JSON list of C-alpha atoms in Angstrom, two decimals:
[
{"chain": "A", "resi": 219, "resn": "GLN", "atom": "CA", "xyz": [10.61, 25.32, 22.25]},
{"chain": "A", "resi": 220, "resn": "VAL", "atom": "CA", "xyz": [14.09, 26.79, 22.46]},
{"chain": "A", "resi": 221, "resn": "GLN", "atom": "CA", "xyz": [16.69, 26.80, 19.72]},
{"chain": "A", "resi": 222, "resn": "LEU", "atom": "CA", "xyz": [20.40, 27.02, 20.56]},
{"chain": "A", "resi": 223, "resn": "VAL", "atom": "CA", "xyz": [23.09, 27.86, 18.03]},
{"chain": "A", "resi": 224, "resn": "GLU", "atom": "CA", "xyz": [26.76, 27.53, 18.94]},
{"chain": "A", "resi": 225, "resn": "SER", "atom": "CA", "xyz": [29.64, 29.30, 17.27]},
{"chain": "A", "resi": 226, "resn": "GLY", "atom": "CA", "xyz": [33.32, 30.05, 17.88]},
{"chain": "A", "resi": 227, "resn": "GLY", "atom": "CA", "xyz": [34.85, 26.62, 17.67]},
{"chain": "A", "resi": 228, "resn": "GLY", "atom": "CA", "xyz": [37.97, 25.93, 15.70]},
{"chain": "A", "resi": 229, "resn": "LEU", "atom": "CA", "xyz": [41.53, 24.65, 15.71]},
{"chain": "A", "resi": 230, "resn": "VAL", "atom": "CA", "xyz": [44.06, 26.16, 18.09]},
{"chain": "A", "resi": 231, "resn": "GLN", "atom": "CA", "xyz": [47.44, 25.27, 19.49]},
{"chain": "A", "resi": 232, "resn": "ALA", "atom": "CA", "xyz": [47.88, 24.20, 23.08]},
{"chain": "A", "resi": 233, "resn": "GLY", "atom": "CA", "xyz": [47.97, 27.23, 25.32]},
{"chain": "A", "resi": 234, "resn": "GLY", "atom": "CA", "xyz": [45.75, 29.21, 23.03]},
{"chain": "A", "resi": 235, "resn": "SER", "atom": "CA", "xyz": [42.28, 30.59, 23.57]},
{"chain": "A", "resi": 236, "resn": "LEU", "atom": "CA", "xyz": [38.84, 30.35, 22.04]},
{"chain": "A", "resi": 237, "resn": "ARG", "atom": "CA", "xyz": [35.57, 32.03, 22.86]},
{"chain": "A", "resi": 238, "resn": "LEU", "atom": "CA", "xyz": [32.39, 30.07, 22.25]},
{"chain": "A", "resi": 239, "resn": "SER", "atom": "CA", "xyz": [29.00, 31.71, 21.88]},
{"chain": "A", "resi": 240, "resn": "CYS", "atom": "CA", "xyz": [25.55, 30.24, 22.16]},
{"chain": "A", "resi": 241, "resn": "ALA", "atom": "CA", "xyz": [22.53, 32.23, 21.05]},
{"chain": "A", "resi": 242, "resn": "ALA", "atom": "CA", "xyz": [19.14, 31.18, 22.31]},
{"chain": "A", "resi": 243, "resn": "SER", "atom": "CA", "xyz": [15.87, 31.88, 20.55]},
{"chain": "A", "resi": 244, "resn": "GLY", "atom": "CA", "xyz": [12.31, 30.76, 20.83]},
{"chain": "A", "resi": 245, "resn": "SER", "atom": "CA", "xyz": [10.64, 30.38, 24.21]},
{"chain": "A", "resi": 246, "resn": "ILE", "atom": "CA", "xyz": [13.59, 31.92, 26.02]},
{"chain": "A", "resi": 247, "resn": "PHE", "atom": "CA", "xyz": [11.39, 33.18, 28.83]},
{"chain": "A", "resi": 248, "resn": "SER", "atom": "CA", "xyz": [11.39, 29.65, 30.19]},
{"chain": "A", "resi": 249, "resn": "ILE", "atom": "CA", "xyz": [15.18, 29.46, 30.56]},
{"chain": "A", "resi": 250, "resn": "ASP", "atom": "CA", "xyz": [16.77, 29.89, 33.96]},
{"chain": "A", "resi": 251, "resn": "LEU", "atom": "CA", "xyz": [20.07, 28.06, 33.40]},
{"chain": "A", "resi": 252, "resn": "MET", "atom": "CA", "xyz": [22.48, 27.75, 30.49]},
{"chain": "A", "resi": 253, "resn": "GLY", "atom": "CA", "xyz": [25.71, 25.86, 30.19]},
{"chain": "A", "resi": 254, "resn": "TRP", "atom": "CA", "xyz": [28.22, 24.01, 28.12]},
{"chain": "A", "resi": 255, "resn": "TYR", "atom": "CA", "xyz": [28.88, 20.30, 27.79]},
{"chain": "A", "resi": 256, "resn": "ARG", "atom": "CA", "xyz": [31.51, 18.56, 25.75]},
{"chain": "A", "resi": 257, "resn": "GLN", "atom": "CA", "xyz": [31.96, 15.12, 24.27]},
{"chain": "A", "resi": 258, "resn": "ALA", "atom": "CA", "xyz": [35.24, 13.72, 23.03]},
{"chain": "A", "resi": 259, "resn": "PRO", "atom": "CA", "xyz": [35.42, 10.65, 20.77]},
{"chain": "A", "resi": 260, "resn": "GLY", "atom": "CA", "xyz": [34.75, 7.51, 22.75]},
{"chain": "A", "resi": 261, "resn": "LYS", "atom": "CA", "xyz": [33.83, 9.50, 25.86]},
{"chain": "A", "resi": 262, "resn": "GLN", "atom": "CA", "xyz": [30.64, 10.37, 27.66]},
{"chain": "A", "resi": 263, "resn": "ARG", "atom": "CA", "xyz": [29.22, 13.83, 27.37]},
{"chain": "A", "resi": 264, "resn": "GLU", "atom": "CA", "xyz": [30.33, 15.82, 30.38]},
{"chain": "A", "resi": 265, "resn": "LEU", "atom": "CA", "xyz": [29.39, 19.11, 31.96]},
{"chain": "A", "resi": 266, "resn": "VAL", "atom": "CA", "xyz": [31.95, 21.85, 31.43]},
{"chain": "A", "resi": 267, "resn": "ALA", "atom": "CA", "xyz": [30.28, 24.88, 32.98]},
{"chain": "A", "resi": 268, "resn": "ARG", "atom": "CA", "xyz": [26.90, 26.35, 33.67]},
{"chain": "A", "resi": 269, "resn": "ILE", "atom": "CA", "xyz": [25.42, 29.64, 34.79]},
{"chain": "A", "resi": 270, "resn": "THR", "atom": "CA", "xyz": [22.09, 30.58, 36.28]},
{"chain": "A", "resi": 271, "resn": "ASN", "atom": "CA", "xyz": [19.99, 33.63, 35.67]},
{"chain": "A", "resi": 272, "resn": "PRO", "atom": "CA", "xyz": [20.43, 36.34, 38.26]},
{"chain": "A", "resi": 273, "resn": "GLY", "atom": "CA", "xyz": [17.75, 36.35, 40.92]},
{"chain": "A", "resi": 274, "resn": "ILE", "atom": "CA", "xyz": [16.11, 39.03, 42.96]},
{"chain": "A", "resi": 275, "resn": "ILE", "atom": "CA", "xyz": [18.36, 38.56, 45.99]},
{"chain": "A", "resi": 276, "resn": "ARG", "atom": "CA", "xyz": [21.51, 37.14, 44.46]},
{"chain": "A", "resi": 277, "resn": "PRO", "atom": "CA", "xyz": [23.58, 37.38, 41.25]},
{"chain": "A", "resi": 278, "resn": "ALA", "atom": "CA", "xyz": [23.99, 34.61, 38.71]},
{"chain": "A", "resi": 279, "resn": "SER", "atom": "CA", "xyz": [25.95, 31.66, 40.01]},
{"chain": "A", "resi": 280, "resn": "THR", "atom": "CA", "xyz": [28.45, 29.58, 38.05]},
{"chain": "A", "resi": 281, "resn": "HIS", "atom": "CA", "xyz": [29.73, 26.05, 38.20]},
{"chain": "A", "resi": 282, "resn": "TYR", "atom": "CA", "xyz": [32.80, 24.55, 36.53]},
{"chain": "A", "resi": 283, "resn": "ALA", "atom": "CA", "xyz": [34.15, 21.09, 36.04]},
{"chain": "A", "resi": 284, "resn": "ASP", "atom": "CA", "xyz": [37.35, 20.56, 37.97]},
{"chain": "A", "resi": 285, "resn": "SER", "atom": "CA", "xyz": [39.22, 19.94, 34.73]},
{"chain": "A", "resi": 286, "resn": "VAL", "atom": "CA", "xyz": [38.52, 23.44, 33.43]},
{"chain": "A", "resi": 287, "resn": "LYS", "atom": "CA", "xyz": [38.32, 25.50, 36.61]},
{"chain": "A", "resi": 288, "resn": "GLY", "atom": "CA", "xyz": [40.70, 28.41, 36.46]},
{"chain": "A", "resi": 289, "resn": "ARG", "atom": "CA", "xyz": [40.99, 28.21, 32.66]},
{"chain": "A", "resi": 290, "resn": "PHE", "atom": "CA", "xyz": [37.42, 28.57, 31.41]},
{"chain": "A", "resi": 291, "resn": "THR", "atom": "CA", "xyz": [34.95, 31.31, 32.21]},
{"chain": "A", "resi": 292, "resn": "ILE", "atom": "CA", "xyz": [31.24, 31.18, 31.51]},
{"chain": "A", "resi": 293, "resn": "SER", "atom": "CA", "xyz": [29.19, 34.35, 31.19]},
{"chain": "A", "resi": 294, "resn": "ARG", "atom": "CA", "xyz": [25.93, 35.48, 29.70]},
{"chain": "A", "resi": 295, "resn": "ASP", "atom": "CA", "xyz": [24.40, 38.51, 28.06]},
{"chain": "A", "resi": 296, "resn": "ASN", "atom": "CA", "xyz": [20.78, 38.45, 29.14]},
{"chain": "A", "resi": 297, "resn": "ALA", "atom": "CA", "xyz": [19.80, 41.23, 26.75]},
{"chain": "A", "resi": 298, "resn": "LYS", "atom": "CA", "xyz": [21.04, 39.16, 23.80]},
{"chain": "A", "resi": 299, "resn": "ASN", "atom": "CA", "xyz": [20.02, 35.79, 25.23]},
{"chain": "A", "resi": 300, "resn": "THR", "atom": "CA", "xyz": [23.55, 34.57, 24.68]},
{"chain": "A", "resi": 301, "resn": "VAL", "atom": "CA", "xyz": [25.95, 32.55, 26.80]},
{"chain": "A", "resi": 302, "resn": "PHE", "atom": "CA", "xyz": [29.71, 32.56, 26.30]},
{"chain": "A", "resi": 303, "resn": "LEU", "atom": "CA", "xyz": [32.53, 30.25, 27.20]},
{"chain": "A", "resi": 304, "resn": "GLN", "atom": "CA", "xyz": [35.94, 31.86, 27.29]},
{"chain": "A", "resi": 305, "resn": "MET", "atom": "CA", "xyz": [38.52, 29.10, 27.09]},
{"chain": "A", "resi": 306, "resn": "ASN", "atom": "CA", "xyz": [42.11, 29.94, 27.94]},
{"chain": "A", "resi": 307, "resn": "SER", "atom": "CA", "xyz": [45.21, 27.81, 28.33]},
{"chain": "A", "resi": 308, "resn": "LEU", "atom": "CA", "xyz": [43.67, 25.16, 26.14]},
{"chain": "A", "resi": 309, "resn": "LYS", "atom": "CA", "xyz": [45.04, 21.64, 26.31]},
{"chain": "A", "resi": 310, "resn": "PRO", "atom": "CA", "xyz": [44.83, 18.80, 23.82]},
{"chain": "A", "resi": 311, "resn": "GLU", "atom": "CA", "xyz": [42.52, 17.01, 26.21]},
{"chain": "A", "resi": 312, "resn": "ASP", "atom": "CA", "xyz": [40.01, 19.84, 25.76]},
{"chain": "A", "resi": 313, "resn": "THR", "atom": "CA", "xyz": [39.45, 18.61, 22.19]},
{"chain": "A", "resi": 314, "resn": "ALA", "atom": "CA", "xyz": [35.79, 17.74, 21.86]},
{"chain": "A", "resi": 315, "resn": "VAL", "atom": "CA", "xyz": [32.49, 18.78, 20.40]},
{"chain": "A", "resi": 316, "resn": "TYR", "atom": "CA", "xyz": [31.09, 21.46, 22.70]},
{"chain": "A", "resi": 317, "resn": "TYR", "atom": "CA", "xyz": [27.34, 21.61, 23.15]},
{"chain": "A", "resi": 318, "resn": "CYS", "atom": "CA", "xyz": [25.34, 24.49, 24.50]},
{"chain": "A", "resi": 319, "resn": "ASN", "atom": "CA", "xyz": [22.43, 23.61, 26.72]},
{"chain": "A", "resi": 320, "resn": "ALA", "atom": "CA", "xyz": [19.59, 25.48, 28.33]},
{"chain": "A", "resi": 321, "resn": "GLU", "atom": "CA", "xyz": [17.29, 24.47, 31.12]},
{"chain": "A", "resi": 322, "resn": "GLY", "atom": "CA", "xyz": [14.14, 25.98, 32.45]},
{"chain": "A", "resi": 323, "resn": "SER", "atom": "CA", "xyz": [10.78, 25.44, 34.07]},
{"chain": "A", "resi": 324, "resn": "ARG", "atom": "CA", "xyz": [7.62, 24.92, 32.05]},
{"chain": "A", "resi": 325, "resn": "VAL", "atom": "CA", "xyz": [4.24, 23.54, 32.89]},
{"chain": "A", "resi": 326, "resn": "GLU", "atom": "CA", "xyz": [5.58, 20.09, 31.98]},
{"chain": "A", "resi": 327, "resn": "GLY", "atom": "CA", "xyz": [8.35, 20.46, 34.54]},
{"chain": "A", "resi": 328, "resn": "ARG", "atom": "CA", "xyz": [12.06, 20.95, 34.07]},
{"chain": "A", "resi": 329, "resn": "VAL", "atom": "CA", "xyz": [13.06, 20.95, 30.39]},
{"chain": "A", "resi": 330, "resn": "MET", "atom": "CA", "xyz": [16.51, 20.87, 28.77]},
{"chain": "A", "resi": 331, "resn": "TYR", "atom": "CA", "xyz": [17.45, 21.97, 25.28]},
{"chain": "A", "resi": 332, "resn": "TRP", "atom": "CA", "xyz": [20.60, 21.30, 23.26]},
{"chain": "A", "resi": 333, "resn": "GLY", "atom": "CA", "xyz": [22.51, 22.91, 20.50]},
{"chain": "A", "resi": 334, "resn": "GLN", "atom": "CA", "xyz": [24.04, 20.96, 17.63]},
{"chain": "A", "resi": 335, "resn": "GLY", "atom": "CA", "xyz": [27.59, 21.43, 18.86]},
{"chain": "A", "resi": 336, "resn": "THR", "atom": "CA", "xyz": [30.75, 23.16, 17.73]},
{"chain": "A", "resi": 337, "resn": "GLN", "atom": "CA", "xyz": [34.08, 21.41, 17.26]},
{"chain": "A", "resi": 338, "resn": "VAL", "atom": "CA", "xyz": [37.06, 22.49, 19.34]},
{"chain": "A", "resi": 339, "resn": "THR", "atom": "CA", "xyz": [40.40, 20.96, 18.41]},
{"chain": "A", "resi": 340, "resn": "VAL", "atom": "CA", "xyz": [43.56, 21.70, 20.37]},
{"chain": "A", "resi": 341, "resn": "SER", "atom": "CA", "xyz": [46.85, 20.62, 18.83]},
{"chain": "A", "resi": 342, "resn": "SER", "atom": "CA", "xyz": [49.96, 19.92, 20.84]}
]
């Protein structure tokens, strides 16, 4: 199994920045995709950003929700098995619990793992 531990959340003013980190441990060899989701009170959990492992013929690819595109940047440090989410120009609507996730292929098929979440609060 894979364990994911998020850090970097906190309280910031609108327009500020935060950098979230997610460290993966365990059976990390099975992971080929990592990302961030968020869930605000009374809302469904939604995908924020994700990043794939680099392949032989292409670099890692990224995907962003329209609501964060241009403000958030996802990256990863493969040597440290860590994914980051740099969040700039934060808005009050970004307030949510942010969850790290990891996905990979195992003999059972595609498997997803989740962190416990880190709170991000943006004040106006």
